[in-house]
Structure formats: C-alpha cells, structure tokens
Amino acid sequence: SSSEVTRWSAAARPPTGQRVTSLLLEGAGSGRAWVATAGTEGAVAVSPDGGASWAEVGLIDTAWDSIIDVAVSPAYEQDGTIFVITADTTHITWSLWRTTDGATTWRRLLASPLAAVDSLDGVLLPPQYGGGGRAVFVAGQGGGSPALWRSADGGDSFTRYVAPLRVDAWAAAV
C-alpha cells in the first residue's frame, strides 16, 4: 500500500543509547515518534519529524558534575527559555539542555555520545532570540576538529560547521 515504508535512512541526529528497546509511532500523519533506548546514555526520546532528529526528554542515563555555560533567552519572561551545557568529567560526556518552561522540564538537544559531537564549550543566543528569532549557536569540538553548531529552530535541529580554530570568545551582534 502507499502508506508502507519503502526506504530507510539514518537519522541526522539519532537518539543516544546503545540499543533501541521500544519504538512508538503516533498515528494520523503527526510525524511524532517516541523511542526508548538502553545502555550507556540510554533515554526516552521524542522525534517531531518522523525519526530524522531526536531529543532526549526523560529517564536519561547520564550524569554531570560541571556546568560549562548558560544562555538565558532575552525574552525569558515570555518564553521561559534557558540553555545549559553540562559536562561529566568522569565519563567525558557533554550535553546541551533546553527548558522552555522556566526550568520545570528539560530536553537534551546535543550530547557527546553522538558521532559528530566530541565536546561542547559554549552556547550563545542572539539579542533577538525569542522576539521572532530562534537561532542558537554552540561552540565545541566535533569530528575531531573545532566546530560550531547552528540551529534556526530553537535547538530542535543543528547543523555542524568545521571551525578553523577553537572558539574561546564570541558575541552575537544585531
């Protein structure tokens, strides 16, 4: 039938964990999917785009002992958005987290167990974030090289760019 999957492709941002234990696809063409993974960095993750990208939303098997950077939305009073980079220096794991409800719930958007993320050093929001713009910038190491990640959708998806040098100071300008 025309509703059958005829082609599979790898997710641009796969869920973390070592193996999938459960998968749930929401019906009626919603495009949302849920997955549970097990093993190191296992979690419950949600995909808004049929499995092309995933964000861990609960039961995340991760630890952290350092907050590396914090970026608060310029429109925090309206959108309740904060981004935080954490690191687990014992197990060498970096994560980028986002809350949109004033820190009641968090989603993990990037994590170093992914192949293209080695470490995360900083997160930056431009002055117009939340006032119609949702660009997010992250600096770190990816694929063994200095890297920058850019999101145009508030962190739901990222594109990685190789940087010529490690970014250790930066600013967003209007």
Short mmCIF file of C-alpha atoms in Angstrom, two decimals:
data_model
loop_
_atom_site.label_atom_id
_atom_site.label_comp_id
_atom_site.label_asym_id
_atom_site.label_seq_id
_atom_site.Cartn_x
_atom_site.Cartn_y
_atom_site.Cartn_z
CA SER A 1 0.00 0.00 0.00
CA SER A 2 1.06 3.63 -0.34
CA SER A 3 1.46 4.00 3.43
CA GLU A 4 4.24 1.39 3.64
CA VAL A 5 7.82 2.49 4.29
CA THR A 6 9.78 1.90 1.12
CA ARG A 7 13.11 3.41 2.09
CA TRP A 8 15.07 3.76 5.34
CA SER A 9 17.75 6.34 6.08
CA ALA A 10 19.90 7.22 9.08
CA ALA A 11 18.69 9.95 11.42
CA ALA A 12 20.53 13.26 11.14
CA ARG A 13 20.54 13.37 14.96
CA PRO A 14 19.93 9.83 16.30
CA PRO A 15 18.80 9.06 19.84
CA THR A 16 21.53 8.24 22.37
CA GLY A 17 21.88 4.83 23.97
CA GLN A 18 23.35 1.56 22.76
CA ARG A 19 20.18 -0.18 21.58
CA VAL A 20 16.52 0.59 20.96
CA THR A 21 14.18 -1.24 23.30
CA SER A 22 10.84 0.27 22.22
CA LEU A 23 9.51 2.40 19.39
CA LEU A 24 6.11 4.12 19.14
CA LEU A 25 4.88 5.98 16.06
CA GLU A 26 2.00 8.38 16.59
CA GLY A 27 -0.80 7.98 14.06
CA ALA A 28 -2.72 10.30 11.76
CA GLY A 29 0.36 11.66 9.99
CA SER A 30 1.61 13.54 13.05
CA GLY A 31 5.25 12.73 12.28
CA ARG A 32 5.95 12.29 16.00
CA ALA A 33 7.74 9.20 17.18
CA TRP A 34 8.93 8.03 20.61
CA VAL A 35 11.82 5.69 21.38
CA ALA A 36 13.29 4.10 24.50
CA THR A 37 16.94 3.11 24.42
CA ALA A 38 19.10 1.13 26.84
CA GLY A 39 22.77 1.06 27.74
CA THR A 40 25.14 3.97 28.31
CA GLU A 41 23.30 7.28 27.76
CA GLY A 42 20.00 5.43 27.26
CA ALA A 43 16.86 7.56 27.43
CA VAL A 44 13.29 8.15 26.33
CA ALA A 45 13.45 10.42 23.27
CA VAL A 46 10.92 12.12 21.01
CA SER A 47 11.17 12.97 17.32
CA PRO A 48 8.91 15.65 15.84
CA ASP A 49 9.92 14.78 12.26
CA GLY A 50 9.36 11.06 11.78
CA GLY A 51 12.73 9.99 13.18
CA ALA A 52 15.08 12.40 11.38
CA SER A 53 16.10 14.04 14.67
CA TRP A 54 15.64 13.09 18.34
CA ALA A 55 15.72 14.91 21.70
CA GLU A 56 16.02 13.06 25.00
CA VAL A 57 13.13 14.02 27.26
CA GLY A 58 13.26 11.66 30.23
CA LEU A 59 14.89 8.79 32.10
CA ILE A 60 18.26 9.86 30.70
CA ASP A 61 21.11 7.67 31.93
CA THR A 62 23.63 10.48 32.22
CA ALA A 63 25.44 12.32 34.97
CA TRP A 64 27.12 15.69 35.17
CA ASP A 65 29.41 17.40 37.60
CA SER A 66 30.10 20.73 35.87
CA ILE A 67 28.02 23.47 34.32
CA ILE A 68 30.07 24.73 31.38
CA ASP A 69 27.87 27.57 30.09
CA VAL A 70 24.38 29.07 30.41
CA ALA A 71 22.39 31.22 27.97
CA VAL A 72 19.11 32.81 29.05
CA SER A 73 16.63 33.96 26.41
CA PRO A 74 16.40 37.75 26.14
CA ALA A 75 12.62 37.14 26.21
CA TYR A 76 12.79 34.83 29.26
CA GLU A 77 9.80 36.50 30.95
CA GLN A 78 7.65 35.48 27.95
CA ASP A 79 9.19 32.19 26.78
CA GLY A 80 10.86 30.74 29.93
CA THR A 81 13.81 29.53 27.82
CA ILE A 82 17.27 28.70 29.19
CA PHE A 83 20.08 26.68 27.55
CA VAL A 84 22.72 24.93 29.70
CA ILE A 85 25.84 22.98 28.74
CA THR A 86 26.89 20.34 31.30
CA ALA A 87 29.87 18.01 31.48
CA ASP A 88 30.52 14.73 33.25
CA THR A 89 34.29 14.93 33.66
CA THR A 90 34.50 11.37 34.97
CA HIS A 91 32.90 9.77 31.91
CA ILE A 92 33.80 12.57 29.48
CA THR A 93 30.25 13.42 28.37
CA TRP A 94 28.96 16.86 27.35
CA SER A 95 25.29 17.76 26.93
CA LEU A 96 23.28 20.78 25.77
CA TRP A 97 19.94 21.12 27.58
CA ARG A 98 16.94 23.41 26.96
CA THR A 99 13.97 24.36 29.10
CA THR A 100 11.04 26.37 27.76
CA ASP A 101 9.01 26.40 30.97
CA GLY A 102 11.32 28.15 33.43
CA ALA A 103 13.33 25.02 34.41
CA THR A 104 10.40 22.72 35.24
CA THR A 105 11.31 20.29 32.44
CA TRP A 106 14.45 19.91 30.32
CA ARG A 107 15.28 18.38 26.91
CA ARG A 108 18.75 17.25 25.91
CA LEU A 109 19.45 18.60 22.42
CA LEU A 110 23.12 17.66 21.81
CA ALA A 111 25.28 15.08 23.55
CA SER A 112 28.86 13.91 23.10
CA PRO A 113 27.92 10.23 22.68
CA LEU A 114 26.83 11.26 19.16
CA ALA A 115 29.44 10.74 16.46
CA ALA A 116 29.68 14.40 15.42
CA VAL A 117 29.90 15.85 18.97
CA ASP A 118 33.18 15.46 20.88
CA SER A 119 32.78 18.27 23.43
CA LEU A 120 30.77 21.46 23.98
CA ASP A 121 32.32 24.71 25.22
CA GLY A 122 29.74 27.49 24.88
CA VAL A 123 26.18 28.38 23.92
CA LEU A 124 25.15 31.78 22.53
CA LEU A 125 21.77 33.36 21.78
CA PRO A 126 21.50 36.48 19.63
CA PRO A 127 19.73 39.54 21.13
CA GLN A 128 16.62 38.89 19.02
CA TYR A 129 16.12 35.32 20.33
CA GLY A 130 12.53 34.86 21.47
CA GLY A 131 11.33 38.02 19.73
CA GLY A 132 10.69 36.25 16.45
CA GLY A 133 14.17 34.71 16.10
CA ARG A 134 15.13 31.28 17.40
CA ALA A 135 18.78 30.97 16.34
CA VAL A 136 21.10 29.14 18.76
CA PHE A 137 24.88 28.82 18.38
CA VAL A 138 27.09 26.25 20.13
CA ALA A 139 30.90 26.01 20.07
CA GLY A 140 33.00 22.94 20.78
CA GLN A 141 34.73 20.02 19.10
CA GLY A 142 33.08 17.77 16.53
CA GLY A 143 34.52 15.01 14.41
CA GLY A 144 37.97 15.69 15.90
CA SER A 145 38.02 19.38 14.82
CA PRO A 146 36.92 22.70 16.30
CA ALA A 147 33.27 23.16 15.40
CA LEU A 148 30.27 25.45 15.57
CA TRP A 149 26.67 24.23 15.55
CA ARG A 150 23.81 26.45 14.40
CA SER A 151 20.11 25.92 14.96
CA ALA A 152 17.43 28.07 13.33
CA ASP A 153 14.59 26.40 15.25
CA GLY A 154 15.45 26.96 18.90
CA GLY A 155 17.64 23.86 19.19
CA ASP A 156 15.34 21.22 17.69
CA SER A 157 17.90 20.58 14.94
CA PHE A 158 21.52 21.64 14.42
CA THR A 159 23.94 21.93 11.52
CA ARG A 160 27.65 21.44 12.32
CA TYR A 161 30.30 23.65 10.73
CA VAL A 162 34.04 22.99 10.96
CA ALA A 163 35.80 25.99 12.53
CA PRO A 164 39.38 26.98 11.66
CA LEU A 165 40.31 27.36 15.35
CA ARG A 166 38.79 26.66 18.76
CA VAL A 167 36.24 29.35 19.68
CA ASP A 168 37.00 30.75 23.13
CA ALA A 169 35.42 34.22 22.88
CA TRP A 170 32.44 35.36 20.84
CA ALA A 171 29.46 37.71 20.73
CA ALA A 172 26.21 37.98 18.81
CA ALA A 173 25.54 41.26 17.01
CA VAL A 174 22.34 42.61 15.57
#
